[in-house]
Amino acid sequence: MLDYATNPEKTEKSKSRFSDADYQALRDVLAYAKDEEKTEHEFFCEGINCNVATAREQFVSVKEQFDKSDGIQAYHGYLSFKEQDITPELAQKIGMKFANEVWGKRFQVVVTTHLNTKHLHCHFVINSVSFADGKRLHGEEKAWFKFHQIADTLCRKYGLHVIENPQRNAPPTHLTVMDKAGMPTRYNVVRAALDEAIAQSSNRRQLEYALKEMGYSFDFNDRHKYWTILPKGSKKPIRLYRLGEEYANDRIMERLKENQGKVLMRAFQREALKPRQYALVTREQRIRRVGGLKGRYLYYCYKLGYLPNYKKQSPTRVHYLLRDDLMKLDELTAQTKLLCKHQIGTSEQLFSYRASVEQEVKALTADRTHLRNEIRRADISGERLSAAKTEISEISEKLKSLRRELKLCDGIAERSGVIQEKLEKVIAEEEIIQRKEMRNHDKQR
């Protein structure tokens, strides 16, 4: 294998077949794993089925040999130890034993131990193509939850800490932070919908009906371990247990049973609809009359339930086509404020305003450059130096604000068409629902 890897014809061929990006990516991951500052000058750095010094070239040679130079080039993993008194030699030994047992029969692996952090940890760089049969790394060979038992066994053998019953698929940290801040997320919107649907239901059939009315699909099959829910317009279902203990299968059924003892008050006879003599103009109608870009953004914020001096509606009541934008409220609000502040109603006005801001940015940048050159002069007085620095600071703040406005203008130009398309679909669907409701009322009358 080493002779093959050092063959000039083979190495020249591999360079021509690989793109610069592919070659650089493989170089980078190996360079990181073998970083001298982290491995005590590569002392704790070994190869399995390859030579560490020429590992990259050998990885490439195997790929070329089996004509599989495309796709993923290598896999990178690590094994960290909780103990702080473990020696680098033992960490490297465990890392080598682990890599040999998991990948050693078919793949080339570089194993290194990094010493630069409080907890020692082994890094593994595995060639994505097997030198034995040319097959790619797949299945259990790259599934940590399948082979972590091997690592646990080795750690127990040497008396090291092992995480018992490790949690898989924990909620992403940033979602938890956003949840705590009360910001709309994919999870808390679904959580609110379930709470509202459960509050209206006393059995599963009623719950399913309530969720359908809100635009959700679901899988509540008793034969499935995890129940799932899927917001309309979304492609990725959410397992209910990930929303919290209150949303596990058994707990949902308990909450429904708790509702069975409650008295549901309903009208004995439906009240006949009385036609209104005076139709008052609603806030929604007033906003729709504004028109232009400004009106479009105002109406969009209205449909999201986020307008000043307006009671915010539950995210579960927001149309499914608009729910994703609940996570972009800060940007949408800033864009709406810009349009209203400068009374921008058309694309031409938007581009005209952007051009004026761009000119102002150029002028201020030139002024700041002039001031920066001035304060470098040897003969400048202390008083003038202080004044010039204050001016530079003020200009920098103004430039920051103007550049933010330029970014907002670009975002408006890009998003306005999408917003218009979404609003048209939402309005069309709402009109269909209203017509159905009117027909039902007419039949009841």
GROMACS .gro file of N, CA, C and O in nm, residues 17 21 30 55 63 79 88 125 153-154 157 163 170 175 261 279 346 359 366 394:
model
   80
   17ARG      N    1  -0.752   1.425  -1.051
   17ARG     CA    2  -0.891   1.384  -1.038
   17ARG      C    3  -0.965   1.460  -0.929
   17ARG      O    4  -1.084   1.476  -0.933
   21ALA      N    5  -1.080   2.202  -0.380
   21ALA     CA    6  -1.160   2.206  -0.256
   21ALA      C    7  -1.158   2.072  -0.185
   21ALA      O    8  -1.145   2.065  -0.062
   30LEU      N    9  -0.707   1.639   0.841
   30LEU     CA   10  -0.591   1.565   0.890
   30LEU      C   11  -0.494   1.657   0.963
   30LEU      O   12  -0.436   1.619   1.064
   55ALA      N   13  -0.077   1.003   0.517
   55ALA     CA   14  -0.215   0.952   0.525
   55ALA      C   15  -0.304   1.011   0.417
   55ALA      O   16  -0.383   0.941   0.354
   63LYS      N   17  -0.914   0.580  -0.296
   63LYS     CA   18  -1.032   0.630  -0.367
   63LYS      C   19  -1.012   0.618  -0.518
   63LYS      O   20  -1.104   0.579  -0.592
   79LEU      N   21  -1.339   1.088   2.082
   79LEU     CA   22  -1.376   1.019   2.205
   79LEU      C   23  -1.313   1.095   2.320
   79LEU      O   24  -1.191   1.105   2.329
   88PRO      N   25  -0.179   1.062   2.872
   88PRO     CA   26  -0.192   1.062   2.726
   88PRO      C   27  -0.168   0.925   2.665
   88PRO      O   28  -0.231   0.888   2.566
  125VAL      N   29  -0.980   1.013   1.219
  125VAL     CA   30  -1.010   1.052   1.080
  125VAL      C   31  -1.011   0.923   1.000
  125VAL      O   32  -0.908   0.855   0.988
  153THR      N   33  -1.715  -0.039   2.692
  153THR     CA   34  -1.648  -0.160   2.741
  153THR      C   35  -1.501  -0.134   2.768
  153THR      O   36  -1.446  -0.176   2.871
  154LEU      N   37  -1.435  -0.064   2.676
  154LEU     CA   38  -1.293  -0.033   2.693
  154LEU      C   39  -1.270   0.058   2.814
  154LEU      O   40  -1.176   0.038   2.891
  157LYS      N   41  -1.304  -0.133   3.131
  157LYS     CA   42  -1.188  -0.221   3.150
  157LYS      C   43  -1.075  -0.147   3.220
  157LYS      O   44  -1.003  -0.206   3.302
  163ILE      N   45  -2.088   0.708   3.056
  163ILE     CA   46  -2.222   0.767   3.065
  163ILE      C   47  -2.326   0.656   3.049
  163ILE      O   48  -2.334   0.592   2.943
  170ALA      N   49  -3.125   1.488   2.173
  170ALA     CA   50  -3.167   1.594   2.266
  170ALA      C   51  -3.207   1.717   2.187
  170ALA      O   52  -3.154   1.742   2.079
  175LEU      N   53  -3.276   2.617   2.049
  175LEU     CA   54  -3.421   2.615   2.058
  175LEU      C   55  -3.464   2.632   2.204
  175LEU      O   56  -3.561   2.700   2.235
  261GLY      N   57  -6.438   1.487   3.318
  261GLY     CA   58  -6.522   1.525   3.431
  261GLY      C   59  -6.570   1.668   3.425
  261GLY      O   60  -6.651   1.711   3.508
  279ALA      N   61  -7.204   4.779   0.848
  279ALA     CA   62  -7.078   4.704   0.848
  279ALA      C   63  -6.965   4.801   0.877
  279ALA      O   64  -6.930   4.885   0.794
  346THR      N   65  -4.343   5.187  -0.326
  346THR     CA   66  -4.318   5.117  -0.453
  346THR      C   67  -4.173   5.071  -0.458
  346THR      O   68  -4.086   5.119  -0.383
  359GLN      N   69  -2.510   5.668  -0.144
  359GLN     CA   70  -2.432   5.789  -0.167
  359GLN      C   71  -2.386   5.851  -0.036
  359GLN      O   72  -2.273   5.897  -0.022
  366ALA      N   73  -1.564   5.868   0.295
  366ALA     CA   74  -1.456   5.958   0.252
  366ALA      C   75  -1.419   6.056   0.364
  366ALA      O   76  -1.299   6.083   0.387
  394GLU      N   77  -1.850   5.920   1.578
  394GLU     CA   78  -1.987   5.954   1.539
  394GLU      C   79  -2.017   5.906   1.397
  394GLU      O   80  -2.125   5.853   1.368
   0.00000   0.00000   0.00000
